[in-house]
Amino acid sequence: AHAPRRATGNMRSAVASAILALILRIGAGGEAEESLNYPVEGVLSLRDRTETLKTTEVVLNGGEYRTFTRTDGSFVFHDVKPGVYLLDVLSVEYFFSQVKINLPKSVDQSIQCVEYRYPGAPKQTAAYPLRLLAASKKQYFEQREQMGLHTLFRNPMMLMLALTGVIVVIMPKLMENMDPEEMKKMQEQMGAANDPAQMLKNLFGATDESDNDPSKQIGDS
């Protein structure tokens, strides 16, 4: 009679132990899922190996997580929760790509990264850990243009000076071969040009007042 009771008691204790183990496993799994955080790491590098990258700030989601590069250009964010983040390099000297990072909620999935080389650029898959190469160096000032013939001849004052020089050189040679009567006529025209009143008369075709004098017309007749 005692043997069936013992068997029943053992079975109950075994079932209770199995249920307790299942509850503990479920609880441990939930805690592990809640505490699933990632380290986000990468390296910044320059195209010119002779230059050294100064300590640079790197941020996730505009400052939700912040870190700084080491002397070798590497960086790491500790304990980053699962989710989607935008990584930006806040360098004052170089342009770096922006990277979208997807940290999965399950350990069975891998971290996915998408790189944008510049705003509006087509996205491309990036490897993880990140290796970001500086696209170009930032220019805060325009380079001063060097002096040369192309800059001189683009200056209107220099063009006028050059034209005046050509006239000064060519005009005497033209006047040497000019007919004396033509030269005298040209001198008269130049003298009239110095007289504004006479210049206006010539411009509008006005005649001399003596030509309209009746007494002179009668005398001529």
PDB file of C-alpha atoms in Angstrom:
ATOM      1  CA  ALA A   1       0.000   0.000   0.000  1.00  0.00           C
ATOM      2  CA  HIS A   2       2.913   2.258   0.727  1.00  0.00           C
ATOM      3  CA  ALA A   3       4.560   1.629  -2.661  1.00  0.00           C
ATOM      4  CA  PRO A   4       1.795   3.261  -4.797  1.00  0.00           C
ATOM      5  CA  ARG A   5       1.793   6.291  -2.500  1.00  0.00           C
ATOM      6  CA  ARG A   6       5.536   6.716  -2.847  1.00  0.00           C
ATOM      7  CA  ALA A   7       5.308   6.460  -6.630  1.00  0.00           C
ATOM      8  CA  THR A   8       2.569   9.064  -6.711  1.00  0.00           C
ATOM      9  CA  GLY A   9       4.602  11.410  -4.466  1.00  0.00           C
ATOM     10  CA  ASN A  10       7.673  11.037  -6.657  1.00  0.00           C
ATOM     11  CA  MET A  11       5.665  11.752  -9.780  1.00  0.00           C
ATOM     12  CA  ARG A  12       4.193  14.894  -8.272  1.00  0.00           C
ATOM     13  CA  SER A  13       7.602  16.167  -7.181  1.00  0.00           C
ATOM     14  CA  ALA A  14       9.005  15.467 -10.669  1.00  0.00           C
ATOM     15  CA  VAL A  15       6.179  17.376 -12.332  1.00  0.00           C
ATOM     16  CA  ALA A  16       6.617  20.258  -9.898  1.00  0.00           C
ATOM     17  CA  SER A  17      10.369  20.347 -10.600  1.00  0.00           C
ATOM     18  CA  ALA A  18       9.754  20.389 -14.360  1.00  0.00           C
ATOM     19  CA  ILE A  19       7.239  23.234 -14.063  1.00  0.00           C
ATOM     20  CA  LEU A  20       9.650  25.240 -11.862  1.00  0.00           C
ATOM     21  CA  ALA A  21      12.511  24.702 -14.304  1.00  0.00           C
ATOM     22  CA  LEU A  22      10.304  25.847 -17.202  1.00  0.00           C
ATOM     23  CA  ILE A  23       9.276  28.988 -15.311  1.00  0.00           C
ATOM     24  CA  LEU A  24      12.901  29.796 -14.483  1.00  0.00           C
ATOM     25  CA  ARG A  25      13.951  29.257 -18.103  1.00  0.00           C
ATOM     26  CA  ILE A  26      11.199  31.537 -19.398  1.00  0.00           C
ATOM     27  CA  GLY A  27      12.124  34.203 -16.881  1.00  0.00           C
ATOM     28  CA  ALA A  28      15.803  33.948 -17.721  1.00  0.00           C
ATOM     29  CA  GLY A  29      15.008  34.225 -21.437  1.00  0.00           C
ATOM     30  CA  GLY A  30      12.911  37.340 -20.882  1.00  0.00           C
ATOM     31  CA  GLU A  31      15.630  38.977 -18.802  1.00  0.00           C
ATOM     32  CA  ALA A  32      18.240  38.110 -21.423  1.00  0.00           C
ATOM     33  CA  GLU A  33      16.073  39.608 -24.151  1.00  0.00           C
ATOM     34  CA  GLU A  34      15.494  42.756 -22.114  1.00  0.00           C
ATOM     35  CA  SER A  35      19.216  43.160 -21.351  1.00  0.00           C
ATOM     36  CA  LEU A  36      20.313  42.560 -24.985  1.00  0.00           C
ATOM     37  CA  ASN A  37      22.600  45.497 -25.759  1.00  0.00           C
ATOM     38  CA  TYR A  38      25.221  45.902 -28.452  1.00  0.00           C
ATOM     39  CA  PRO A  39      28.595  47.546 -28.786  1.00  0.00           C
ATOM     40  CA  VAL A  40      28.653  49.675 -31.954  1.00  0.00           C
ATOM     41  CA  GLU A  41      32.207  50.032 -33.198  1.00  0.00           C
ATOM     42  CA  GLY A  42      34.168  51.152 -36.218  1.00  0.00           C
ATOM     43  CA  VAL A  43      37.253  52.947 -37.517  1.00  0.00           C
ATOM     44  CA  LEU A  44      37.742  56.324 -39.228  1.00  0.00           C
ATOM     45  CA  SER A  45      40.586  56.702 -41.718  1.00  0.00           C
ATOM     46  CA  LEU A  46      41.997  59.314 -44.118  1.00  0.00           C
ATOM     47  CA  ARG A  47      42.982  58.989 -47.759  1.00  0.00           C
ATOM     48  CA  ASP A  48      46.310  60.656 -47.149  1.00  0.00           C
ATOM     49  CA  ARG A  49      48.259  58.353 -44.858  1.00  0.00           C
ATOM     50  CA  THR A  50      50.684  61.140 -43.964  1.00  0.00           C
ATOM     51  CA  GLU A  51      47.926  63.117 -42.216  1.00  0.00           C
ATOM     52  CA  THR A  52      46.710  62.339 -38.722  1.00  0.00           C
ATOM     53  CA  LEU A  53      43.058  62.394 -37.710  1.00  0.00           C
ATOM     54  CA  LYS A  54      42.483  64.446 -34.594  1.00  0.00           C
ATOM     55  CA  THR A  55      40.151  63.261 -31.851  1.00  0.00           C
ATOM     56  CA  THR A  56      36.687  63.364 -33.410  1.00  0.00           C
ATOM     57  CA  GLU A  57      33.228  63.062 -31.895  1.00  0.00           C
ATOM     58  CA  VAL A  58      30.877  60.381 -33.246  1.00  0.00           C
ATOM     59  CA  VAL A  59      27.173  60.386 -32.356  1.00  0.00           C
ATOM     60  CA  LEU A  60      24.102  58.184 -32.780  1.00  0.00           C
ATOM     61  CA  ASN A  61      20.713  59.788 -33.504  1.00  0.00           C
ATOM     62  CA  GLY A  62      22.012  63.314 -33.188  1.00  0.00           C
ATOM     63  CA  GLY A  63      23.509  62.826 -29.721  1.00  0.00           C
ATOM     64  CA  GLU A  64      21.489  60.062 -28.059  1.00  0.00           C
ATOM     65  CA  TYR A  65      24.805  58.205 -27.760  1.00  0.00           C
ATOM     66  CA  ARG A  66      28.186  59.943 -27.945  1.00  0.00           C
ATOM     67  CA  THR A  67      31.755  58.784 -28.134  1.00  0.00           C
ATOM     68  CA  PHE A  68      35.195  59.949 -29.332  1.00  0.00           C
ATOM     69  CA  THR A  69      37.789  58.355 -31.547  1.00  0.00           C
ATOM     70  CA  ARG A  70      41.029  56.950 -30.213  1.00  0.00           C
ATOM     71  CA  THR A  71      44.475  57.813 -31.574  1.00  0.00           C
ATOM     72  CA  ASP A  72      44.166  55.092 -34.228  1.00  0.00           C
ATOM     73  CA  GLY A  73      40.758  56.389 -35.394  1.00  0.00           C
ATOM     74  CA  SER A  74      38.718  53.602 -33.799  1.00  0.00           C
ATOM     75  CA  PHE A  75      35.573  54.234 -31.756  1.00  0.00           C
ATOM     76  CA  VAL A  76      32.994  52.222 -29.837  1.00  0.00           C
ATOM     77  CA  PHE A  77      29.566  52.825 -28.289  1.00  0.00           C
ATOM     78  CA  HIS A  78      28.833  50.597 -25.304  1.00  0.00           C
ATOM     79  CA  ASP A  79      25.457  49.129 -24.321  1.00  0.00           C
ATOM     80  CA  VAL A  80      23.399  50.374 -27.248  1.00  0.00           C
ATOM     81  CA  LYS A  81      19.812  49.118 -27.188  1.00  0.00           C
ATOM     82  CA  PRO A  82      18.277  47.365 -30.211  1.00  0.00           C
ATOM     83  CA  GLY A  83      16.776  49.691 -32.800  1.00  0.00           C
ATOM     84  CA  VAL A  84      17.614  51.800 -35.832  1.00  0.00           C
ATOM     85  CA  TYR A  85      20.256  54.534 -35.448  1.00  0.00           C
ATOM     86  CA  LEU A  86      21.892  57.166 -37.620  1.00  0.00           C
ATOM     87  CA  LEU A  87      25.627  57.498 -37.104  1.00  0.00           C
ATOM     88  CA  ASP A  88      27.252  60.868 -37.839  1.00  0.00           C
ATOM     89  CA  VAL A  89      30.897  61.876 -37.635  1.00  0.00           C
ATOM     90  CA  LEU A  90      31.190  65.438 -36.291  1.00  0.00           C
ATOM     91  CA  SER A  91      34.504  66.314 -37.903  1.00  0.00           C
ATOM     92  CA  VAL A  92      35.466  69.948 -38.526  1.00  0.00           C
ATOM     93  CA  GLU A  93      38.138  68.970 -41.061  1.00  0.00           C
ATOM     94  CA  TYR A  94      36.744  66.116 -43.184  1.00  0.00           C
ATOM     95  CA  PHE A  95      33.493  64.859 -44.714  1.00  0.00           C
ATOM     96  CA  PHE A  96      32.474  61.353 -43.644  1.00  0.00           C
ATOM     97  CA  SER A  97      29.534  59.223 -44.736  1.00  0.00           C
ATOM     98  CA  GLN A  98      26.356  58.956 -42.704  1.00  0.00           C
ATOM     99  CA  VAL A  99      25.471  55.380 -41.737  1.00  0.00           C
ATOM    100  CA  LYS A 100      22.117  53.883 -40.768  1.00  0.00           C
ATOM    101  CA  ILE A 101      22.584  50.970 -38.342  1.00  0.00           C
ATOM    102  CA  ASN A 102      19.901  48.378 -37.554  1.00  0.00           C
ATOM    103  CA  LEU A 103      20.500  46.534 -34.266  1.00  0.00           C
ATOM    104  CA  PRO A 104      18.155  43.524 -34.169  1.00  0.00           C
ATOM    105  CA  LYS A 105      16.235  42.405 -31.091  1.00  0.00           C
ATOM    106  CA  SER A 106      17.262  38.783 -31.588  1.00  0.00           C
ATOM    107  CA  VAL A 107      20.798  37.460 -31.251  1.00  0.00           C
ATOM    108  CA  ASP A 108      20.112  35.162 -34.192  1.00  0.00           C
ATOM    109  CA  GLN A 109      20.024  38.140 -36.582  1.00  0.00           C
ATOM    110  CA  SER A 110      23.032  40.106 -37.762  1.00  0.00           C
ATOM    111  CA  ILE A 111      23.650  43.856 -37.558  1.00  0.00           C
ATOM    112  CA  GLN A 112      22.811  45.606 -40.842  1.00  0.00           C
ATOM    113  CA  CYS A 113      24.384  48.901 -41.994  1.00  0.00           C
ATOM    114  CA  VAL A 114      23.516  51.200 -44.896  1.00  0.00           C
ATOM    115  CA  GLU A 115      25.913  53.971 -45.941  1.00  0.00           C
ATOM    116  CA  TYR A 116      25.040  57.366 -47.430  1.00  0.00           C
ATOM    117  CA  ARG A 117      28.172  59.044 -48.794  1.00  0.00           C
ATOM    118  CA  TYR A 118      26.479  62.459 -48.956  1.00  0.00           C
ATOM    119  CA  PRO A 119      22.910  63.816 -48.502  1.00  0.00           C
ATOM    120  CA  GLY A 120      20.736  62.528 -51.321  1.00  0.00           C
ATOM    121  CA  ALA A 121      23.276  59.931 -52.458  1.00  0.00           C
ATOM    122  CA  PRO A 122      22.068  56.401 -53.278  1.00  0.00           C
ATOM    123  CA  LYS A 123      22.379  54.046 -50.318  1.00  0.00           C
ATOM    124  CA  GLN A 124      24.811  51.160 -50.318  1.00  0.00           C
ATOM    125  CA  THR A 125      25.395  48.302 -47.920  1.00  0.00           C
ATOM    126  CA  ALA A 126      28.302  48.709 -45.515  1.00  0.00           C
ATOM    127  CA  ALA A 127      30.193  46.007 -43.637  1.00  0.00           C
ATOM    128  CA  TYR A 128      30.235  45.783 -39.862  1.00  0.00           C
ATOM    129  CA  PRO A 129      32.356  46.713 -37.897  1.00  0.00           C
ATOM    130  CA  LEU A 130      32.306  50.031 -39.738  1.00  0.00           C
ATOM    131  CA  ARG A 131      35.285  51.322 -41.700  1.00  0.00           C
ATOM    132  CA  LEU A 132      34.619  54.897 -42.819  1.00  0.00           C
ATOM    133  CA  LEU A 133      36.983  56.666 -45.192  1.00  0.00           C
ATOM    134  CA  ALA A 134      36.985  60.460 -45.363  1.00  0.00           C
ATOM    135  CA  ALA A 135      35.351  61.565 -48.633  1.00  0.00           C
ATOM    136  CA  SER A 136      37.116  64.942 -48.862  1.00  0.00           C
ATOM    137  CA  LYS A 137      38.591  67.751 -46.825  1.00  0.00           C
ATOM    138  CA  LYS A 138      36.380  70.680 -45.865  1.00  0.00           C
ATOM    139  CA  GLN A 139      37.191  74.064 -47.416  1.00  0.00           C
ATOM    140  CA  TYR A 140      36.084  77.079 -45.393  1.00  0.00           C
ATOM    141  CA  PHE A 141      37.771  79.710 -47.587  1.00  0.00           C
ATOM    142  CA  GLU A 142      38.022  80.159 -51.338  1.00  0.00           C
ATOM    143  CA  GLN A 143      41.511  79.960 -52.748  1.00  0.00           C
ATOM    144  CA  ARG A 144      42.790  83.331 -53.892  1.00  0.00           C
ATOM    145  CA  GLU A 145      43.141  83.546 -57.665  1.00  0.00           C
ATOM    146  CA  GLN A 146      46.703  83.950 -58.895  1.00  0.00           C
ATOM    147  CA  MET A 147      47.661  86.999 -60.938  1.00  0.00           C
ATOM    148  CA  GLY A 148      48.137  86.431 -64.659  1.00  0.00           C
ATOM    149  CA  LEU A 149      47.270  87.695 -68.122  1.00  0.00           C
ATOM    150  CA  HIS A 150      43.793  86.205 -67.897  1.00  0.00           C
ATOM    151  CA  THR A 151      43.059  88.308 -64.792  1.00  0.00           C
ATOM    152  CA  LEU A 152      44.464  91.494 -66.361  1.00  0.00           C
ATOM    153  CA  PHE A 153      42.387  91.299 -69.521  1.00  0.00           C
ATOM    154  CA  ARG A 154      39.219  90.642 -67.548  1.00  0.00           C
ATOM    155  CA  ASN A 155      39.607  94.037 -65.893  1.00  0.00           C
ATOM    156  CA  PRO A 156      37.672  96.760 -67.844  1.00  0.00           C
ATOM    157  CA  MET A 157      40.198  99.434 -66.884  1.00  0.00           C
ATOM    158  CA  MET A 158      43.035  97.389 -68.333  1.00  0.00           C
ATOM    159  CA  LEU A 159      41.069  96.909 -71.568  1.00  0.00           C
ATOM    160  CA  MET A 160      40.524 100.663 -71.885  1.00  0.00           C
ATOM    161  CA  LEU A 161      44.198 101.317 -71.197  1.00  0.00           C
ATOM    162  CA  ALA A 162      45.248  98.787 -73.822  1.00  0.00           C
ATOM    163  CA  LEU A 163      42.846 100.322 -76.384  1.00  0.00           C
ATOM    164  CA  THR A 164      44.210 103.794 -75.666  1.00  0.00           C
ATOM    165  CA  GLY A 165      47.747 102.549 -76.160  1.00  0.00           C
ATOM    166  CA  VAL A 166      46.847 101.025 -79.506  1.00  0.00           C
ATOM    167  CA  ILE A 167      45.261 104.287 -80.639  1.00  0.00           C
ATOM    168  CA  VAL A 168      48.302 106.300 -79.555  1.00  0.00           C
ATOM    169  CA  VAL A 169      50.607 104.036 -81.537  1.00  0.00           C
ATOM    170  CA  ILE A 170      48.500 103.646 -84.693  1.00  0.00           C
ATOM    171  CA  MET A 171      46.999 107.126 -85.124  1.00  0.00           C
ATOM    172  CA  PRO A 172      50.300 108.944 -85.925  1.00  0.00           C
ATOM    173  CA  LYS A 173      51.067 106.404 -88.640  1.00  0.00           C
ATOM    174  CA  LEU A 174      47.619 106.860 -90.137  1.00  0.00           C
ATOM    175  CA  MET A 175      47.948 110.640 -90.097  1.00  0.00           C
ATOM    176  CA  GLU A 176      51.299 110.507 -91.921  1.00  0.00           C
ATOM    177  CA  ASN A 177      49.647 108.946 -94.965  1.00  0.00           C
ATOM    178  CA  MET A 178      46.554 111.165 -94.803  1.00  0.00           C
ATOM    179  CA  ASP A 179      45.778 113.804 -97.459  1.00  0.00           C
ATOM    180  CA  PRO A 180      46.427 117.376 -96.196  1.00  0.00           C
ATOM    181  CA  GLU A 181      42.868 118.468 -96.963  1.00  0.00           C
ATOM    182  CA  GLU A 182      41.452 115.487 -95.121  1.00  0.00           C
ATOM    183  CA  MET A 183      43.745 116.207 -92.198  1.00  0.00           C
ATOM    184  CA  LYS A 184      42.585 119.858 -92.097  1.00  0.00           C
ATOM    185  CA  LYS A 185      38.962 118.745 -92.164  1.00  0.00           C
ATOM    186  CA  MET A 186      39.550 116.284 -89.359  1.00  0.00           C
ATOM    187  CA  GLN A 187      41.257 118.951 -87.258  1.00  0.00           C
ATOM    188  CA  GLU A 188      38.250 121.233 -87.750  1.00  0.00           C
ATOM    189  CA  GLN A 189      35.945 118.448 -86.659  1.00  0.00           C
ATOM    190  CA  MET A 190      38.079 117.819 -83.598  1.00  0.00           C
ATOM    191  CA  GLY A 191      37.990 121.528 -82.784  1.00  0.00           C
ATOM    192  CA  ALA A 192      34.212 121.506 -83.125  1.00  0.00           C
ATOM    193  CA  ALA A 193      34.052 118.562 -80.815  1.00  0.00           C
ATOM    194  CA  ASN A 194      35.654 120.688 -78.113  1.00  0.00           C
ATOM    195  CA  ASP A 195      32.826 123.259 -78.516  1.00  0.00           C
ATOM    196  CA  PRO A 196      29.598 121.740 -77.098  1.00  0.00           C
ATOM    197  CA  ALA A 197      27.347 124.247 -78.892  1.00  0.00           C
ATOM    198  CA  GLN A 198      28.917 123.568 -82.268  1.00  0.00           C
ATOM    199  CA  MET A 199      28.830 119.847 -81.599  1.00  0.00           C
ATOM    200  CA  LEU A 200      25.086 120.014 -80.922  1.00  0.00           C
ATOM    201  CA  LYS A 201      24.542 121.979 -84.129  1.00  0.00           C
ATOM    202  CA  ASN A 202      26.413 119.414 -86.149  1.00  0.00           C
ATOM    203  CA  LEU A 203      24.576 116.609 -84.380  1.00  0.00           C
ATOM    204  CA  PHE A 204      21.078 117.946 -85.121  1.00  0.00           C
ATOM    205  CA  GLY A 205      21.958 119.357 -88.556  1.00  0.00           C
ATOM    206  CA  ALA A 206      21.528 123.025 -87.533  1.00  0.00           C
ATOM    207  CA  THR A 207      22.879 125.699 -89.903  1.00  0.00           C
ATOM    208  CA  ASP A 208      24.825 128.813 -89.135  1.00  0.00           C
ATOM    209  CA  GLU A 209      22.745 131.956 -88.359  1.00  0.00           C
ATOM    210  CA  SER A 210      24.610 133.858 -91.081  1.00  0.00           C
ATOM    211  CA  ASP A 211      23.178 131.447 -93.621  1.00  0.00           C
ATOM    212  CA  ASN A 212      19.677 132.595 -92.604  1.00  0.00           C
ATOM    213  CA  ASP A 213      20.516 136.338 -92.706  1.00  0.00           C
ATOM    214  CA  PRO A 214      18.339 137.978 -95.501  1.00  0.00           C
ATOM    215  CA  SER A 215      20.796 140.845 -96.052  1.00  0.00           C
ATOM    216  CA  LYS A 216      23.571 138.361 -96.759  1.00  0.00           C
ATOM    217  CA  GLN A 217      21.363 136.443 -99.103  1.00  0.00           C
ATOM    218  CA  ILE A 218      20.458 139.704-101.026  1.00  0.00           C
ATOM    219  CA  GLY A 219      24.097 140.704-101.208  1.00  0.00           C
ATOM    220  CA  ASP A 220      25.040 137.324-102.535  1.00  0.00           C
ATOM    221  CA  SER A 221      22.329 137.559-105.132  1.00  0.00           C
TER     222      SER A 221
END
